[in-house]
PDB file of C-alpha atoms in Angstrom:
ATOM      1  CA  MET A   1     -23.349  -6.681 -35.987  1.00  0.00           C
ATOM      2  CA  GLU A   2     -20.231  -4.825 -34.678  1.00  0.00           C
ATOM      3  CA  LEU A   3     -20.201  -3.534 -31.297  1.00  0.00           C
ATOM      4  CA  ASP A   4     -18.094  -0.327 -31.126  1.00  0.00           C
ATOM      5  CA  GLN A   5     -15.655   0.667 -28.328  1.00  0.00           C
ATOM      6  CA  SER A   6     -17.861   2.853 -26.395  1.00  0.00           C
ATOM      7  CA  ALA A   7     -20.818   0.466 -26.423  1.00  0.00           C
ATOM      8  CA  LEU A   8     -18.649  -2.353 -25.237  1.00  0.00           C
ATOM      9  CA  GLN A   9     -17.245  -0.098 -22.435  1.00  0.00           C
ATOM     10  CA  SER A  10     -20.946   0.869 -21.443  1.00  0.00           C
ATOM     11  CA  LEU A  11     -21.877  -2.712 -21.530  1.00  0.00           C
ATOM     12  CA  ILE A  12     -18.899  -3.883 -19.275  1.00  0.00           C
ATOM     13  CA  GLU A  13     -19.519  -0.877 -16.567  1.00  0.00           C
ATOM     14  CA  ALA A  14     -23.261  -1.543 -16.386  1.00  0.00           C
ATOM     15  CA  ASN A  15     -22.852  -5.354 -15.855  1.00  0.00           C
ATOM     16  CA  GLY A  16     -19.493  -5.676 -14.250  1.00  0.00           C
ATOM     17  CA  ASN A  17     -18.013  -5.926 -10.785  1.00  0.00           C
ATOM     18  CA  GLU A  18     -15.615  -3.110 -10.009  1.00  0.00           C
ATOM     19  CA  VAL A  19     -12.580  -4.878  -8.375  1.00  0.00           C
ATOM     20  CA  TYR A  20      -9.871  -2.431  -8.106  1.00  0.00           C
ATOM     21  CA  THR A  21     -10.221   1.488  -7.803  1.00  0.00           C
ATOM     22  CA  VAL A  22      -7.690   4.296  -7.174  1.00  0.00           C
ATOM     23  CA  SER A  23      -8.420   7.937  -6.678  1.00  0.00           C
ATOM     24  CA  TYR A  24      -5.788  10.666  -6.092  1.00  0.00           C
ATOM     25  CA  ASP A  25      -5.599  14.169  -5.275  1.00  0.00           C
ATOM     26  CA  GLY A  26      -2.473  16.171  -5.951  1.00  0.00           C
ATOM     27  CA  GLY A  27      -3.935  19.355  -4.336  1.00  0.00           C
ATOM     28  CA  SER A  28      -4.074  21.351  -7.703  1.00  0.00           C
ATOM     29  CA  PRO A  29      -6.162  21.228 -10.791  1.00  0.00           C
ATOM     30  CA  GLY A  30      -5.122  18.822 -13.174  1.00  0.00           C
ATOM     31  CA  HIS A  31      -3.345  16.437 -10.511  1.00  0.00           C
ATOM     32  CA  THR A  32      -6.674  14.694  -9.632  1.00  0.00           C
ATOM     33  CA  GLY A  33      -8.028  11.575 -10.982  1.00  0.00           C
ATOM     34  CA  ASN A  34      -9.273   7.978 -10.838  1.00  0.00           C
ATOM     35  CA  ALA A  35      -8.929   4.691 -12.537  1.00  0.00           C
ATOM     36  CA  GLY A  36      -9.988   1.089 -11.879  1.00  0.00           C
ATOM     37  CA  VAL A  37     -10.523  -2.369 -12.910  1.00  0.00           C
ATOM     38  CA  ILE A  38     -13.878  -4.094 -13.740  1.00  0.00           C
ATOM     39  CA  HIS A  39     -14.439  -7.816 -13.758  1.00  0.00           C
ATOM     40  CA  CYS A  40     -16.987  -8.950 -16.433  1.00  0.00           C
ATOM     41  CA  LEU A  41     -17.557 -11.775 -18.939  1.00  0.00           C
ATOM     42  CA  ASP A  42     -14.769 -13.794 -17.034  1.00  0.00           C
ATOM     43  CA  SER A  43     -12.236 -11.175 -17.963  1.00  0.00           C
ATOM     44  CA  TYR A  44     -10.890  -7.992 -16.490  1.00  0.00           C
ATOM     45  CA  TRP A  45     -11.201  -4.342 -18.083  1.00  0.00           C
ATOM     46  CA  SER A  46      -9.052  -1.424 -17.167  1.00  0.00           C
ATOM     47  CA  TYR A  47     -10.047   2.098 -17.451  1.00  0.00           C
ATOM     48  CA  ASP A  48      -9.101   5.735 -16.363  1.00  0.00           C
ATOM     49  CA  ASP A  49     -10.500   9.074 -16.371  1.00  0.00           C
ATOM     50  CA  ASN A  50      -8.667  10.086 -19.435  1.00  0.00           C
ATOM     51  CA  GLY A  51     -11.011   7.879 -21.569  1.00  0.00           C
ATOM     52  CA  ASN A  52      -8.541   4.892 -21.649  1.00  0.00           C
ATOM     53  CA  PHE A  53     -10.392   1.671 -21.730  1.00  0.00           C
ATOM     54  CA  GLY A  54      -8.770  -1.781 -22.324  1.00  0.00           C
ATOM     55  CA  GLY A  55      -9.120  -5.495 -22.098  1.00  0.00           C
ATOM     56  CA  PRO A  56      -9.887  -8.278 -21.906  1.00  0.00           C
ATOM     57  CA  TYR A  57      -7.059  -9.301 -19.528  1.00  0.00           C
ATOM     58  CA  ASN A  58      -6.811 -12.842 -18.032  1.00  0.00           C
ATOM     59  CA  ASP A  59      -6.192 -11.450 -14.536  1.00  0.00           C
ATOM     60  CA  ILE A  60      -6.076  -8.216 -12.495  1.00  0.00           C
ATOM     61  CA  ASP A  61      -2.303  -7.808 -12.502  1.00  0.00           C
ATOM     62  CA  GLU A  62      -2.498  -7.862 -16.434  1.00  0.00           C
ATOM     63  CA  ALA A  63      -5.017  -4.881 -16.119  1.00  0.00           C
ATOM     64  CA  LEU A  64      -3.106  -2.800 -13.394  1.00  0.00           C
ATOM     65  CA  PHE A  65      -1.038   0.020 -15.366  1.00  0.00           C
ATOM     66  CA  ASP A  66       0.848   2.904 -14.165  1.00  0.00           C
ATOM     67  CA  CYS A  67      -2.395   4.975 -13.756  1.00  0.00           C
ATOM     68  CA  HIS A  68      -3.408   2.235 -11.192  1.00  0.00           C
ATOM     69  CA  ILE A  69      -0.094   1.805  -9.124  1.00  0.00           C
ATOM     70  CA  GLY A  70       2.246   4.782  -9.973  1.00  0.00           C
ATOM     71  CA  PHE A  71       2.157   7.657  -7.775  1.00  0.00           C
ATOM     72  CA  GLY A  72       4.062  10.458  -6.375  1.00  0.00           C
ATOM     73  CA  GLU A  73       3.205  12.621  -3.310  1.00  0.00           C
ATOM     74  CA  VAL A  74      -0.604  12.815  -3.552  1.00  0.00           C
ATOM     75  CA  ASP A  75      -3.600  11.910  -1.306  1.00  0.00           C
ATOM     76  CA  LEU A  76      -4.051   8.219  -2.524  1.00  0.00           C
ATOM     77  CA  THR A  77      -7.101   5.968  -1.793  1.00  0.00           C
ATOM     78  CA  VAL A  78      -7.109   2.421  -3.118  1.00  0.00           C
ATOM     79  CA  THR A  79      -9.749  -0.232  -2.690  1.00  0.00           C
ATOM     80  CA  SER A  80     -10.089  -3.806  -4.029  1.00  0.00           C
ATOM     81  CA  SER A  81     -12.687  -6.637  -3.451  1.00  0.00           C
ATOM     82  CA  GLU A  82     -10.035  -9.009  -4.922  1.00  0.00           C
ATOM     83  CA  LEU A  83      -6.634  -7.811  -3.406  1.00  0.00           C
ATOM     84  CA  SER A  84      -5.794  -7.546   0.079  1.00  0.00           C
ATOM     85  CA  SER A  85      -4.363  -4.278   1.600  1.00  0.00           C
ATOM     86  CA  LYS A  86      -0.989  -6.069   1.781  1.00  0.00           C
ATOM     87  CA  GLN A  87      -1.150  -7.393  -1.946  1.00  0.00           C
ATOM     88  CA  ILE A  88      -2.107  -3.610  -2.891  1.00  0.00           C
ATOM     89  CA  ALA A  89       0.739  -2.212  -0.957  1.00  0.00           C
ATOM     90  CA  SER A  90       3.316  -4.583  -2.547  1.00  0.00           C
ATOM     91  CA  ARG A  91       2.081  -3.385  -5.945  1.00  0.00           C
ATOM     92  CA  LEU A  92       2.187   0.318  -5.477  1.00  0.00           C
ATOM     93  CA  GLU A  93       4.946   2.107  -6.952  1.00  0.00           C
ATOM     94  CA  LEU A  94       5.197   5.417  -5.040  1.00  0.00           C
ATOM     95  CA  ASP A  95       7.884   7.953  -5.133  1.00  0.00           C
ATOM     96  CA  CYS A  96       7.107   9.754  -1.845  1.00  0.00           C
ATOM     97  CA  SER A  97       8.805  10.752   1.226  1.00  0.00           C
ATOM     98  CA  THR A  98       9.048   8.932   4.581  1.00  0.00           C
ATOM     99  CA  GLY A  99       5.834   9.239   6.702  1.00  0.00           C
ATOM    100  CA  HIS A 100       3.598   9.839   3.647  1.00  0.00           C
ATOM    101  CA  SER A 101       0.437   7.925   4.207  1.00  0.00           C
ATOM    102  CA  VAL A 102      -2.069   6.337   1.707  1.00  0.00           C
ATOM    103  CA  CYS A 103      -5.493   4.725   2.374  1.00  0.00           C
ATOM    104  CA  ILE A 104      -5.641   1.098   1.252  1.00  0.00           C
ATOM    105  CA  ASN A 105      -9.056  -0.843   1.799  1.00  0.00           C
ATOM    106  CA  GLU A 106      -9.944   2.046   4.377  1.00  0.00           C
ATOM    107  CA  GLU A 107      -6.552   1.341   6.239  1.00  0.00           C
ATOM    108  CA  GLU A 108      -3.856   3.848   6.740  1.00  0.00           C
ATOM    109  CA  TRP A 109      -0.559   2.694   5.470  1.00  0.00           C
ATOM    110  CA  VAL A 110       2.760   4.755   5.820  1.00  0.00           C
ATOM    111  CA  MET A 111       5.952   4.919   3.837  1.00  0.00           C
ATOM    112  CA  ASP A 112       8.782   3.873   5.867  1.00  0.00           C
ATOM    113  CA  LYS A 113      12.387   5.175   5.699  1.00  0.00           C
ATOM    114  CA  ASP A 114      13.213   1.941   3.378  1.00  0.00           C
ATOM    115  CA  GLY A 115      10.471   2.852   0.966  1.00  0.00           C
ATOM    116  CA  GLU A 116       8.032   0.221   2.030  1.00  0.00           C
ATOM    117  CA  LEU A 117       4.451   0.865   3.116  1.00  0.00           C
ATOM    118  CA  ASN A 118       3.438  -0.564   6.504  1.00  0.00           C
ATOM    119  CA  LEU A 119       0.060  -0.657   8.009  1.00  0.00           C
ATOM    120  CA  ARG A 120      -0.160   2.551  10.469  1.00  0.00           C
ATOM    121  CA  ALA A 121      -0.806  -0.026  13.618  1.00  0.00           C
ATOM    122  CA  GLU A 122       2.180  -2.309  12.637  1.00  0.00           C
ATOM    123  CA  GLU A 123       4.361   0.709  12.348  1.00  0.00           C
ATOM    124  CA  LYS A 124       3.357   1.772  15.889  1.00  0.00           C
ATOM    125  CA  ASP A 125       3.894  -1.788  16.912  1.00  0.00           C
ATOM    126  CA  GLU A 126       7.399  -1.873  15.428  1.00  0.00           C
ATOM    127  CA  ASP A 127       8.287   1.526  17.179  1.00  0.00           C
ATOM    128  CA  GLU A 128       7.234   0.257  20.538  1.00  0.00           C
ATOM    129  CA  ASP A 129       9.301  -2.994  19.826  1.00  0.00           C
ATOM    130  CA  ASP A 130      12.342  -0.985  19.143  1.00  0.00           C
ATOM    131  CA  GLU A 131      11.629   1.150  22.332  1.00  0.00           C
ATOM    132  CA  ASP A 132      11.427  -2.052  24.309  1.00  0.00           C
ATOM    133  CA  ASP A 133      14.567  -3.204  22.744  1.00  0.00           C
ATOM    134  CA  ASP A 134      16.292   0.052  23.714  1.00  0.00           C
ATOM    135  CA  GLU A 135      14.992  -0.514  27.279  1.00  0.00           C
ATOM    136  CA  ASP A 136      16.101  -4.134  27.334  1.00  0.00           C
ATOM    137  CA  GLU A 137      19.593  -2.881  26.222  1.00  0.00           C
ATOM    138  CA  ASP A 138      19.564  -0.201  28.953  1.00  0.00           C
ATOM    139  CA  GLU A 139      18.761  -2.958  31.463  1.00  0.00           C
ATOM    140  CA  GLU A 140      21.678  -5.297  30.228  1.00  0.00           C
ATOM    141  CA  GLU A 141      24.045  -2.188  30.399  1.00  0.00           C
ATOM    142  CA  ASP A 142      22.953  -1.610  33.968  1.00  0.00           C
ATOM    143  CA  GLU A 143      23.295  -5.184  34.842  1.00  0.00           C
ATOM    144  CA  ASP A 144      26.810  -5.513  33.209  1.00  0.00           C
ATOM    145  CA  GLU A 145      27.846  -2.371  35.456  1.00  0.00           C
ATOM    146  CA  ASP A 146      26.431  -3.705  38.540  1.00  0.00           C
ATOM    147  CA  ASP A 147      28.516  -6.965  37.647  1.00  0.00           C
ATOM    148  CA  GLU A 148      31.567  -5.037  37.234  1.00  0.00           C
ATOM    149  CA  ASP A 149      31.152  -3.134  40.337  1.00  0.00           C
ATOM    150  CA  GLU A 150      30.598  -6.380  42.207  1.00  0.00           C
ATOM    151  CA  ASP A 151      33.948  -7.525  40.599  1.00  0.00           C
ATOM    152  CA  GLU A 152      35.708  -4.539  41.984  1.00  0.00           C
ATOM    153  CA  ASP A 153      34.401  -5.133  45.483  1.00  0.00           C
ATOM    154  CA  GLU A 154      35.611  -8.624  45.742  1.00  0.00           C
ATOM    155  CA  GLU A 155      39.055  -7.649  44.807  1.00  0.00           C
TER     156      GLU A 155
END
């Protein structure tokens, strides 16, 4: 008995565990969608909302295609039970502006000026560190000016 593609897909969807999902919304018809990866039968299976279904793959990275990781300036939500938020952020290939945010494993990540995604809380910490560095530099400059004033007074 031969199992057809749709029967196999139904079997995998019914018995597998979804380990990666992505949904996106570009704000207009035709610019929304979702895709995912299912772990079943000791393999990974890839799907998208255009009817594409593939597998088996040996690991999750083999099952991730452009429809899972490549996006422009869209509202994007990605969840995975197998990949950490940091691992997902490093795999995403985004063509978007500085400050664009995406939701990864229920955390807000933001695109920085170097084209890297950073956890929103970490970004704030980095900004605060930069401000602290600026304050430290200002204090050092004030101390240097005080030292110069003392040197002039001694002469």
